[in-house]
XYZ file of C-alpha atoms in Angstrom:
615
model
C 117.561 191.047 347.040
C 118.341 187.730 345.373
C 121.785 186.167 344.327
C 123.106 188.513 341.537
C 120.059 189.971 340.600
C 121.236 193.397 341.772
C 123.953 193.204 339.489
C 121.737 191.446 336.707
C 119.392 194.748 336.696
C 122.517 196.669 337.039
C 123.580 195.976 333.974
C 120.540 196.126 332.078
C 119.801 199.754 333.179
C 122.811 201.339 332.285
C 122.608 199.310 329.018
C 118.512 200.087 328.515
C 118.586 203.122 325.999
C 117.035 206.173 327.693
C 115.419 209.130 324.977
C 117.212 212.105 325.190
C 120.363 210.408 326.631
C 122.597 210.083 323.133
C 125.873 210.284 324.563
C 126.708 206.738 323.729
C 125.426 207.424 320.110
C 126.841 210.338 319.263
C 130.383 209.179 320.474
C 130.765 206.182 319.770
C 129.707 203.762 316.712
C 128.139 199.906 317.182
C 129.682 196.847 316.193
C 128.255 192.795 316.201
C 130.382 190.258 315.381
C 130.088 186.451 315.811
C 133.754 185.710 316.605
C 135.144 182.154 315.939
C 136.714 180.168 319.116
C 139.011 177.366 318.719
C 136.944 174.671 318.422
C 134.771 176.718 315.230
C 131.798 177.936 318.323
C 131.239 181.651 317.552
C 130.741 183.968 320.683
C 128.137 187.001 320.161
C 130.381 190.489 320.782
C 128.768 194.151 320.711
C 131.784 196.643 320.392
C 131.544 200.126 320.654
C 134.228 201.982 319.259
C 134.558 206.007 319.352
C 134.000 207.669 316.253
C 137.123 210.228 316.697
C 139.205 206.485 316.487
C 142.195 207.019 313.815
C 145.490 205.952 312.992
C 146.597 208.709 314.639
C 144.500 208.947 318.112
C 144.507 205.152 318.853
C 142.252 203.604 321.744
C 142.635 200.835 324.379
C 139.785 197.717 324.310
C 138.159 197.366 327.452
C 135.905 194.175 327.845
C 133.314 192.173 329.884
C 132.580 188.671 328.964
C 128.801 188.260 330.589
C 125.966 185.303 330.829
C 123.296 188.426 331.199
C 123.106 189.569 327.578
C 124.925 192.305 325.860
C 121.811 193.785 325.152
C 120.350 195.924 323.485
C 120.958 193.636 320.301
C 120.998 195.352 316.865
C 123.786 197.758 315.373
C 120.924 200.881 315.275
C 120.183 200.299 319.333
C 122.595 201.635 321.781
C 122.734 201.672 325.660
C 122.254 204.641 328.054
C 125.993 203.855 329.734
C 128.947 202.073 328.332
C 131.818 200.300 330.483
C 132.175 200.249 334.183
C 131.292 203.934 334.896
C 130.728 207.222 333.136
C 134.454 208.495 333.834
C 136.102 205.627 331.869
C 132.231 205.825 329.397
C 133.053 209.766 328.936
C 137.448 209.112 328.607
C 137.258 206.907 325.604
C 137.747 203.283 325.049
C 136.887 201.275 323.129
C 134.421 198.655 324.758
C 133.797 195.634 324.410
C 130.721 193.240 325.794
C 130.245 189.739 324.966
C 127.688 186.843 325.673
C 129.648 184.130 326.795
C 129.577 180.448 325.688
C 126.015 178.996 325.901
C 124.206 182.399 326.428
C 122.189 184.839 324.636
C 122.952 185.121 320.988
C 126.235 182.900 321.220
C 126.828 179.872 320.068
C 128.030 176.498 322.241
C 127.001 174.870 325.654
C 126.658 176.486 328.893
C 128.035 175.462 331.959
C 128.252 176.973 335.235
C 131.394 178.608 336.527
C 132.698 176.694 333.930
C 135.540 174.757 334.939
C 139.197 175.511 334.472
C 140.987 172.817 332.638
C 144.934 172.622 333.535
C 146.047 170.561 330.592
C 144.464 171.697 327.276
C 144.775 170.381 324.171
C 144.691 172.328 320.693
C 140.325 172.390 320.413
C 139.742 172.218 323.972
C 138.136 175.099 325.822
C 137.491 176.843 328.809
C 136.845 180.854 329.362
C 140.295 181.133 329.450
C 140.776 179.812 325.722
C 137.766 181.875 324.971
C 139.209 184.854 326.321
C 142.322 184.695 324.530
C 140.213 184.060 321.186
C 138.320 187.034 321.718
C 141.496 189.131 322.474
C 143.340 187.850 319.393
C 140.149 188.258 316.927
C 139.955 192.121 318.514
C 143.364 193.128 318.199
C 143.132 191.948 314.711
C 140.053 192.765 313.059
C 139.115 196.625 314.529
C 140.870 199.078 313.189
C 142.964 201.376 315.363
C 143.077 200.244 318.239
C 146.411 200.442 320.616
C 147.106 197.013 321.295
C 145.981 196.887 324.625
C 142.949 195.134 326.204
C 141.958 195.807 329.990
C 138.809 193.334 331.468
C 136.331 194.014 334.327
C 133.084 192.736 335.549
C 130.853 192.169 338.887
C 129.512 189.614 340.583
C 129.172 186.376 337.526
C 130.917 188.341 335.479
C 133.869 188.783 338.241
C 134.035 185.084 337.696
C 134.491 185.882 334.025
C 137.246 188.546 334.677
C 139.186 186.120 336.828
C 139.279 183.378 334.317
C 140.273 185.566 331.592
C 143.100 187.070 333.622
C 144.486 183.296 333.323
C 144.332 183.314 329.513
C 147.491 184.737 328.687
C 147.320 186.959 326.174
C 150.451 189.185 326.054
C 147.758 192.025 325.075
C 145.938 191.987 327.931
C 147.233 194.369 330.762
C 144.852 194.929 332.943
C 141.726 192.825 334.978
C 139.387 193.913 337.254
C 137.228 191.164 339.019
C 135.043 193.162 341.089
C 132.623 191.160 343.812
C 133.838 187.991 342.104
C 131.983 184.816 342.171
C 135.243 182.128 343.004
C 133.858 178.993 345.035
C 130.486 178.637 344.191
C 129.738 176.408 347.346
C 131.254 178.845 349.753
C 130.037 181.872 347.805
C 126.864 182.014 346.511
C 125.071 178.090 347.125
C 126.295 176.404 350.292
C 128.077 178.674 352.945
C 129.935 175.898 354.798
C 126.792 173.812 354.151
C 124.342 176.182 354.909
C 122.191 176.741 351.736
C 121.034 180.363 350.680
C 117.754 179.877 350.172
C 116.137 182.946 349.117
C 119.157 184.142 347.287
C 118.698 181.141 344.989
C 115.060 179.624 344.648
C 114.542 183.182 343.472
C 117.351 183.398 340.871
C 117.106 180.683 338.848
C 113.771 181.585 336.946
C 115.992 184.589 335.721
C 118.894 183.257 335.365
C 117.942 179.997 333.023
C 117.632 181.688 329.731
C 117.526 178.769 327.705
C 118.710 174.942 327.578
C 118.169 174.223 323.946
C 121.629 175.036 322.697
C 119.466 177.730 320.103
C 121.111 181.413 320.255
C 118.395 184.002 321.313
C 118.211 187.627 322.159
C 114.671 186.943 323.869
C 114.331 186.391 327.486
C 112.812 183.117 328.730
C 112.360 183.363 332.469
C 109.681 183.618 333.928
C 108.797 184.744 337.979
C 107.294 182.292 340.799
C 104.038 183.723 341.882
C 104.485 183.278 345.553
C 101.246 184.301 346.786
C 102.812 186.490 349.385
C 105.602 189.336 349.732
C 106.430 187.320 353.014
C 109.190 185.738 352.725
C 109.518 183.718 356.313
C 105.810 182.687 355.791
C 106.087 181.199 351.965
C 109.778 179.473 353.057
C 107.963 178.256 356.296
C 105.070 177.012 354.823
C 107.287 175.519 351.545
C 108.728 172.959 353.956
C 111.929 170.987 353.389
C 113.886 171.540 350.398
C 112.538 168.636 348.396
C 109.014 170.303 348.181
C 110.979 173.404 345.883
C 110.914 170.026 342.878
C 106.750 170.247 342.727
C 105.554 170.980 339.900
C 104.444 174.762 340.253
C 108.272 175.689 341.326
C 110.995 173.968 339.811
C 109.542 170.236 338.807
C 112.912 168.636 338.405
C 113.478 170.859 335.081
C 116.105 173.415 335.947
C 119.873 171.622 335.774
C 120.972 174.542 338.110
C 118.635 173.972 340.536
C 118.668 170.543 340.744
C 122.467 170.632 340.695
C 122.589 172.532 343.914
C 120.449 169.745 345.446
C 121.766 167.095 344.268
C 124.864 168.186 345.706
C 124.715 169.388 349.435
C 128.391 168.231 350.117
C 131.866 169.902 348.596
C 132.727 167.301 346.149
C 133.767 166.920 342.914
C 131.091 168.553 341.368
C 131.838 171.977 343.311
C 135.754 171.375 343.430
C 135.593 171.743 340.056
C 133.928 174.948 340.082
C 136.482 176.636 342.409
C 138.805 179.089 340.262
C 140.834 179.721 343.081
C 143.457 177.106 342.608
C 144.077 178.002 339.190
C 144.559 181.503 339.615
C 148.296 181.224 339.013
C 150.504 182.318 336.152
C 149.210 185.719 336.169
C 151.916 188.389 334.552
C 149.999 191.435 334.529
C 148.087 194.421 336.687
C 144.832 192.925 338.946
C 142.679 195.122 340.728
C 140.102 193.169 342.989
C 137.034 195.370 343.989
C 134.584 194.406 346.251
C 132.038 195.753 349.584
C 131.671 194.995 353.266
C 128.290 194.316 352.772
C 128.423 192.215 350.037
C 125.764 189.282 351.065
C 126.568 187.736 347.812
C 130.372 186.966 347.244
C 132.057 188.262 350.220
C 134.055 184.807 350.357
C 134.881 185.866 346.402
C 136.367 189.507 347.201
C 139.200 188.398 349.721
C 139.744 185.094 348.554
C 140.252 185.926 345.085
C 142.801 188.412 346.264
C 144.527 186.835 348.487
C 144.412 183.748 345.848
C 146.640 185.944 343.247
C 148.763 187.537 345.650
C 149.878 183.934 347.179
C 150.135 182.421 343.520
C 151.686 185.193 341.611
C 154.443 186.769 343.781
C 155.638 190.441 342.276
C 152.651 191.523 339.957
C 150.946 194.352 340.698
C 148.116 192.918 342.358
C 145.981 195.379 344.864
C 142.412 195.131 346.681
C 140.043 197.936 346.848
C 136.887 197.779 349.616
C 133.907 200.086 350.765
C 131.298 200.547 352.575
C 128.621 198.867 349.611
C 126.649 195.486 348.839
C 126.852 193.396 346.018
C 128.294 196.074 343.185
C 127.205 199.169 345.084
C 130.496 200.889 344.167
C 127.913 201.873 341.062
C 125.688 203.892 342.877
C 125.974 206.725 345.513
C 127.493 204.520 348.694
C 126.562 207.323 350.694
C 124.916 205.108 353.396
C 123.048 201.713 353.630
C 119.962 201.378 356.224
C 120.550 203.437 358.666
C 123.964 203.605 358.146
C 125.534 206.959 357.217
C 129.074 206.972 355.551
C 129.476 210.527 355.362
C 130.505 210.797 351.660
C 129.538 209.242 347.790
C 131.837 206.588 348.273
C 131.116 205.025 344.736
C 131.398 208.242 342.842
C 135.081 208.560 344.359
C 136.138 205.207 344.117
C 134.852 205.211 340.076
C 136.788 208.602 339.501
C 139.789 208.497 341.864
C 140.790 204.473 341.636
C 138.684 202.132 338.574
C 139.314 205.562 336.387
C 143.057 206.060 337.344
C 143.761 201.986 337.104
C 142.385 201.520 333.471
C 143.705 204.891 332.195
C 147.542 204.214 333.173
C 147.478 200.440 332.315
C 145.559 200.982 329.227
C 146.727 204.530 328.084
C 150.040 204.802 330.012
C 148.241 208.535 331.740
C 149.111 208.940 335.294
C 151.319 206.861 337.188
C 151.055 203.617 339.191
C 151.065 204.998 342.675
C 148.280 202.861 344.123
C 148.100 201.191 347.517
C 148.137 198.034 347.931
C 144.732 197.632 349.910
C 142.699 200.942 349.659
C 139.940 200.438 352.331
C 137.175 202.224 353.670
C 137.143 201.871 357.563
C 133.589 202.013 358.717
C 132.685 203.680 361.960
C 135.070 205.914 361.539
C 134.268 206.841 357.568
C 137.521 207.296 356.185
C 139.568 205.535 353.359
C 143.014 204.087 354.555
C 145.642 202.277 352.791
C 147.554 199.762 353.671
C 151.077 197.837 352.702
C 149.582 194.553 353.222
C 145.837 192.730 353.944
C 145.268 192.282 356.667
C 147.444 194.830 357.690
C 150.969 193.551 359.129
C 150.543 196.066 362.297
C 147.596 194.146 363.314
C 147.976 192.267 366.404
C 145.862 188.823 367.237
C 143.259 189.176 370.355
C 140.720 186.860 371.595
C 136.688 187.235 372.225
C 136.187 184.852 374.960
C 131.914 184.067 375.345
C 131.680 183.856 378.995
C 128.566 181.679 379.781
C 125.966 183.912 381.501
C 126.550 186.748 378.558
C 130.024 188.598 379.131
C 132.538 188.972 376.506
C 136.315 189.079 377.847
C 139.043 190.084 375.483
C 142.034 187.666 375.773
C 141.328 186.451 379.273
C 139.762 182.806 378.738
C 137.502 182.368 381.778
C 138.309 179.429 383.943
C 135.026 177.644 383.376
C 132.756 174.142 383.318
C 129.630 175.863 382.548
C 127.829 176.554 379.433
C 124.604 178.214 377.906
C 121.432 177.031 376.206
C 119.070 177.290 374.167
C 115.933 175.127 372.404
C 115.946 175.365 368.471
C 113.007 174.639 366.749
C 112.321 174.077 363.417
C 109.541 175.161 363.555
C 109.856 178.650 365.375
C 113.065 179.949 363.263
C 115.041 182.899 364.396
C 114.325 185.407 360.863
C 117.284 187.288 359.550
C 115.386 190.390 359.449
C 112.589 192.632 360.575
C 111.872 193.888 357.015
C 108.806 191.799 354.950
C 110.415 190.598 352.026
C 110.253 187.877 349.295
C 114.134 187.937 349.329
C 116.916 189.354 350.922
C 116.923 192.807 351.930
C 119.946 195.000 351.066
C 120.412 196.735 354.165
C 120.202 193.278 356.193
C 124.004 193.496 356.762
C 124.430 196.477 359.077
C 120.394 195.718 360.179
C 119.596 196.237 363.630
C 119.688 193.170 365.843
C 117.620 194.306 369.199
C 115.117 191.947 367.442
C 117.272 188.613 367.607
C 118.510 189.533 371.063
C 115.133 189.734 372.974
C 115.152 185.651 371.659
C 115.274 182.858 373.907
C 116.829 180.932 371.094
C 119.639 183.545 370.457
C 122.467 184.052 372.512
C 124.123 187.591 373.057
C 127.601 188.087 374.885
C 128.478 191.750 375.616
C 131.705 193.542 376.348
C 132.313 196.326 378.410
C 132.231 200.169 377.584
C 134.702 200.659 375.784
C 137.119 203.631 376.670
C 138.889 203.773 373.443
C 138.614 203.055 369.642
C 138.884 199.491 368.820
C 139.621 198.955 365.025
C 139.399 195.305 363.681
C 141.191 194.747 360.350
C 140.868 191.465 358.351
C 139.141 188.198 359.018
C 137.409 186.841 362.283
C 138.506 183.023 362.970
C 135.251 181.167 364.988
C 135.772 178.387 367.510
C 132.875 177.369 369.086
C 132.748 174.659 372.339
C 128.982 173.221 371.560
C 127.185 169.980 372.448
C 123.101 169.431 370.962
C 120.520 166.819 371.770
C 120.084 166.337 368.337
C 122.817 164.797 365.843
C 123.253 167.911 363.728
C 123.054 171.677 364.381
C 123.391 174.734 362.261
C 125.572 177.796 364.016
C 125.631 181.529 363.247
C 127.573 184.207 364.586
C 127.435 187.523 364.094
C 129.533 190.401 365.692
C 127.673 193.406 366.555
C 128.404 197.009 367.301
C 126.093 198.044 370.158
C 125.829 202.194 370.403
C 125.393 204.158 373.337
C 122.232 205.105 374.979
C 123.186 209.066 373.900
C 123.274 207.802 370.299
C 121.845 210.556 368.345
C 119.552 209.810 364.990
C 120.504 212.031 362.178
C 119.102 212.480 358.648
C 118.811 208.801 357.248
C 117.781 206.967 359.944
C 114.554 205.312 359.034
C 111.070 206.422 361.020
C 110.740 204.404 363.791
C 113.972 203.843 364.470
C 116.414 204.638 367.688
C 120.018 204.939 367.390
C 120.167 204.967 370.838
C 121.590 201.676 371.653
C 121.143 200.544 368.625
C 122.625 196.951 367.971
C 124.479 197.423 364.086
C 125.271 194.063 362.716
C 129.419 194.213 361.587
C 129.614 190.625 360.412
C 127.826 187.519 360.634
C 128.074 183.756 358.745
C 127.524 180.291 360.416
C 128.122 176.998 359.214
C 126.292 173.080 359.024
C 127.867 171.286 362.247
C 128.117 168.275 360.627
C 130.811 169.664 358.393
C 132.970 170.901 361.173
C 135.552 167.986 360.557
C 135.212 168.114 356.461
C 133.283 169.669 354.117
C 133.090 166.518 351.787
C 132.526 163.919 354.746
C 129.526 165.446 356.848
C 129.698 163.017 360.491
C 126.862 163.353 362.958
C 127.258 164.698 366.275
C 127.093 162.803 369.352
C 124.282 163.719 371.587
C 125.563 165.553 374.776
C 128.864 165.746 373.053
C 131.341 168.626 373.294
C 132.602 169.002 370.111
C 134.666 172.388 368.343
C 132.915 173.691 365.640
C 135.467 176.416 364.055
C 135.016 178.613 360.623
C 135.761 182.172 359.205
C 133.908 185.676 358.759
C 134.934 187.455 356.476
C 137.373 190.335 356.619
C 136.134 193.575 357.907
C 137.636 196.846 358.500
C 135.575 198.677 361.041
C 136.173 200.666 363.771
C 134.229 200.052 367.478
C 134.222 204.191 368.669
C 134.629 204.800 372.483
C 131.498 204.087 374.384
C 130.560 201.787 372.235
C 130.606 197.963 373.105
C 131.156 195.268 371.129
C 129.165 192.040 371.558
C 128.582 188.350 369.426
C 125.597 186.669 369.096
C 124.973 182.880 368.579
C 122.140 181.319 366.772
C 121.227 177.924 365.075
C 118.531 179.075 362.292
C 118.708 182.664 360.447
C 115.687 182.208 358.027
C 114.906 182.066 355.728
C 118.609 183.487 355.112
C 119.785 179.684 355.618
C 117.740 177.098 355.103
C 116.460 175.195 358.005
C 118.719 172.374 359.650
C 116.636 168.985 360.906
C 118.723 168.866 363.770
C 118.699 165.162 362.869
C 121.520 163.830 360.480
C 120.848 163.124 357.217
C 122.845 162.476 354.650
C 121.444 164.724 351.660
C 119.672 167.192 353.866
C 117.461 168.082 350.449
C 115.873 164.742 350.561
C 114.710 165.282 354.389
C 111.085 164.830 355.091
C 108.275 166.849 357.299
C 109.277 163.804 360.073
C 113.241 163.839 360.468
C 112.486 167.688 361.851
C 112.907 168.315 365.589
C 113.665 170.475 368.429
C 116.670 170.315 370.214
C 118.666 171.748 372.902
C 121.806 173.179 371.833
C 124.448 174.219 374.417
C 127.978 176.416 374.121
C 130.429 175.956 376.454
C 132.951 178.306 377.996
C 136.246 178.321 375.443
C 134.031 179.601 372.991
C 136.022 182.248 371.202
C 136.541 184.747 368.265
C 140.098 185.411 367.127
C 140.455 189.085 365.454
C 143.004 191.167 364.502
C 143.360 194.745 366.291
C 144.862 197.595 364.943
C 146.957 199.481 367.469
């Protein structure tokens, strides 16, 4: 799986039209417009309104503003599926789908996570502005509708949710960023400095569907031919990044690409494409959706929450999570890997929560009686709801690495020593077993007996445990590490280790033992030399101890009795993460074959995780 693609194809299946399937057709009739913004650009907008519409039996608009095409184009060609789901497709609204600025068949310039501006004049524009155009031209030019407009979208178009929530239309009630793009360095390019490789050489051939300024409802991108379905082996062999600007990959001609090279630091360039500062002034009802095993915009989910709820105290504002990657709430959810969950967990969220959210805000049916955080607690498999996220019952406990491979909760050792290990560039430590050309799906709760039997991995385990341990929320990292080199990536992942009794059951792939089996809960590292800032990298001292602290995201998940829990530290996770030098350099995308070299990387005792425990 590659960065958004899931949610890319997503889209276009349950817009492709399917023969036989005329739901869509027979309820509702097609609509293209080319709707003026303020500045006289005209935005391409497909709206499907049902054909039992009146000015007696009124409907509600409900919207996504996409860069992945509203297609199929043409009034005569309609999609298999309309909206987020078939509950809300099959309850009537009308819905709206639009190609934002710069894409498809609209008019303008594209930009990236376009920036938010704070101080706009009369012409100028951002997706907020364009949002509120959109609204306005809606409310006024199809007939019978009810007034209100509702807004969702996953993944880029999360992004697009979130920026029109700050537009400001009194119209619009209700938005719905669901696995929401919101710091594109920390999300989806650089995660503290670590750059997703896989998730974005592969993307951009897709994604860049034109840089002409011409409107178009043709795609343009075209696929690598890698040669291989190996992923390790091509990203190996590829080298350092630099090599990706030859000419039979990118040759210096995607501005995407070569943006996110250009710019390995968090400056300006990715400040400005941060909508998490400007999510303020928010008046009305925000529903933030996202998955534990999102390995897209995990950051996105609980930031962007937590973002609204700081900056807009007293709107309804609530967070929904489960057990799915990167907009699995569309699909089944039943299970992921080997992972069961014990229940369609997207078909319940889709009727019982998305459904129930639009049709009171939207329709004024039902009532309001939401939680505030509605959250499926794996290893248990049960949905809980909570007050407040994290929860406020949660109490703060410490996983203490104790060199020689113990894990102590909340009693530091009293300790000099350390552990070691030699990374090499060369010999990376691969994210997972499965042969891929990108990123697995099922990498998340993956198996990690394979990264333990490593010399270059470190794994600290915990006793037996004798009762449930729930963690709720984020994980804080605070590593004690010293290197031979003057950089060093670090990854840490938290892992679930099952009994030796552990039974397989129906979906556990062939080949595989539950017994002991090491699930992967949560994992993210970070590029040492941004330990002190992420806009200043500084070198590390060879045979320094240094603290090298950063988050993992929240989890909710429940460690059963007889289970243990244990944390394992790594410096490469390839091709994942692209490969450290272990040497500083200053734009590590301009490092050559030479300034790559082994070194000896060492944590020390006070090496911790801080989580919170529900008791």
């Amino acid at each position: 799986m590659i960065r958004l693609i899931i949610c890319f194809l997503t889209i276009y299946s349950a817009m492709a039209q399917t023969p036989g399937n005329n739901f869509v057709k027979d309820n509702y009739t097609k609509f293209e417009y080319q709707i003026p913004m303020r500045d006289g650009v005209k935005l391409f907008t497909a709206v499907y309104v049902p054909k039992d519409a009146a000015p007696e039996r009124k409907y509600p608009f409900i919207m996504q503003r996409t860069p992945y095409s509203c297609r199929p184009y043409g009034a005569g060609n309609y999609p298999q599926r309309l909206g987020p789901s078939s509950f809300i497709m099959q309850d009537k609204f009308i819905v709206v789908y639009q190609d934002v600025r710069g894409r498809w068949m609209s008019e303008g310039t594209f930009t990236e996570m376009t920036p938010q501006k704070e101080n706009k004049g009369p012409s100028d524009t951002d997706e907020s502005t364009d949002t509120y155009d959109t609204i306005d031209w809606l409310l006024k030019n199809v007939a019978n509708n009810n007034g209100k407009v509702g807004q969702w979208g996953i993944s880029y178009p999360g992004f697009y949710a979130s920026a029109g929530a700050l537009s400001g239309h009194p119209a619009l009630v209700a938005s719905s960023p669901q696995a929401p793009i919101a710091d594109l360095w920390r999300d989806d390019s650089y995660h503290n400095g670590l750059f997703m490789l896989p998730h974005n050489f592969n993307f951009y051939p897709f994604f860049t569907n034109r840089t002409d300024g011409q409107p178009t409802s043709v795609p343009s991108s075209k696929a690598f031919n890698f040669g291989t379905e190996d992923g390790y082996d091509f990203f190996l062999k590829l080298g350092p990044l630099k090599n990706t600007q030859k000419p039979q990959w990118y040759g210096g001609k995607d501005p995407y690409w070569n943006g996110n090279l250009a710019h390995p630091n968090y400056d300006d360039f990715w400040k400005d494409r941060n909508i998490l500062p400007h999510l303020k002034g928010i008046r009305h009802a925000v529903m933030t959706v996202g998955g534990w095993y999102d390995a897209e915009d995990l950051h996105g989910i609980y930031k962007t929450y937590e973002a609204i709820e700081k900056q807009n105290p007293g709107i309804f504002n609530i967070l929904v999570a489960g057990p799915w990657t990167h907009g699995g709430w569309n699909g089944g959810g039943e299970s992921l890997g080997n992972i069961n969950f014990g229940a369609k967990t997207g078909a319940y969220y889709q009727e019982n929560t998305e459904l129930r959210f639009f049709r009171y805000f939207l329709k004024g049916e039902g009532d309001a009686n939401f939680p505030e955080a509605q959250m499926f607690e794996t290893g248990t498999n049960q949905w809980k709801s909570y007050d407040t996220w994290p929860p406020a019952s949660a109490v703060k406990k410490n996983l203490f690495l104790v060199p020689g491979g113990d894990l102590m909760v909340d009693k530091e050792p009293n300790t000099t020593s350390s552990d070691s290990y030699v990374s090499d560039p060369k010999k990376p430590v691969p994210f997972t077993q499965t042969i891929s050309i990108g990123m697995n799906a099922d990498y998340m709760v993956e198996d990690q007996r394979f990264a333990a039997r490593r010399p270059d991995v470190l794994t600290y385990e915990g006793e037996v445990l004798d009762t449930n341990v729930t963690i709720a929320g984020n994980i804080k990292v605070s590593l004690k590490v010293s290197t031979t080199g003057t950089d060093a990536d670090f990854m840490v992942k938290l892992i679930d280790i099952y009994p030796n009794d552990a039974k397989n059951d129906t979906g556990t792939a062939k080949g595989t033992k539950m017994s002991n089996f090491y699930q992967l809960v949560r994992h993210d590292g970070i590029r040492g030399k941004f330990r002190k800032d992420r806009s200043k990298p500084v070198p590390f001292v060879s045979g320094k101890v240094e603290e090298v602290a950063f988050e993992l995201m929240d989890v909710l998940h429940t460690f059963q009795k007889g289970h243990k829990i244990a944390v394992q530290v790594q410096s490469t996770m390839f091709p994942l993460f692209d490969i450290n030098p272990q040497k500083f350099v200053p734009n590590i995308n301009e490092a050559s074959e030479k300034d790559f070299q082994k070194a000896t990387i060492r944590v020390h005792g006070g090496s911790k995780l801080s989580v919170n425990v529900l008791e």
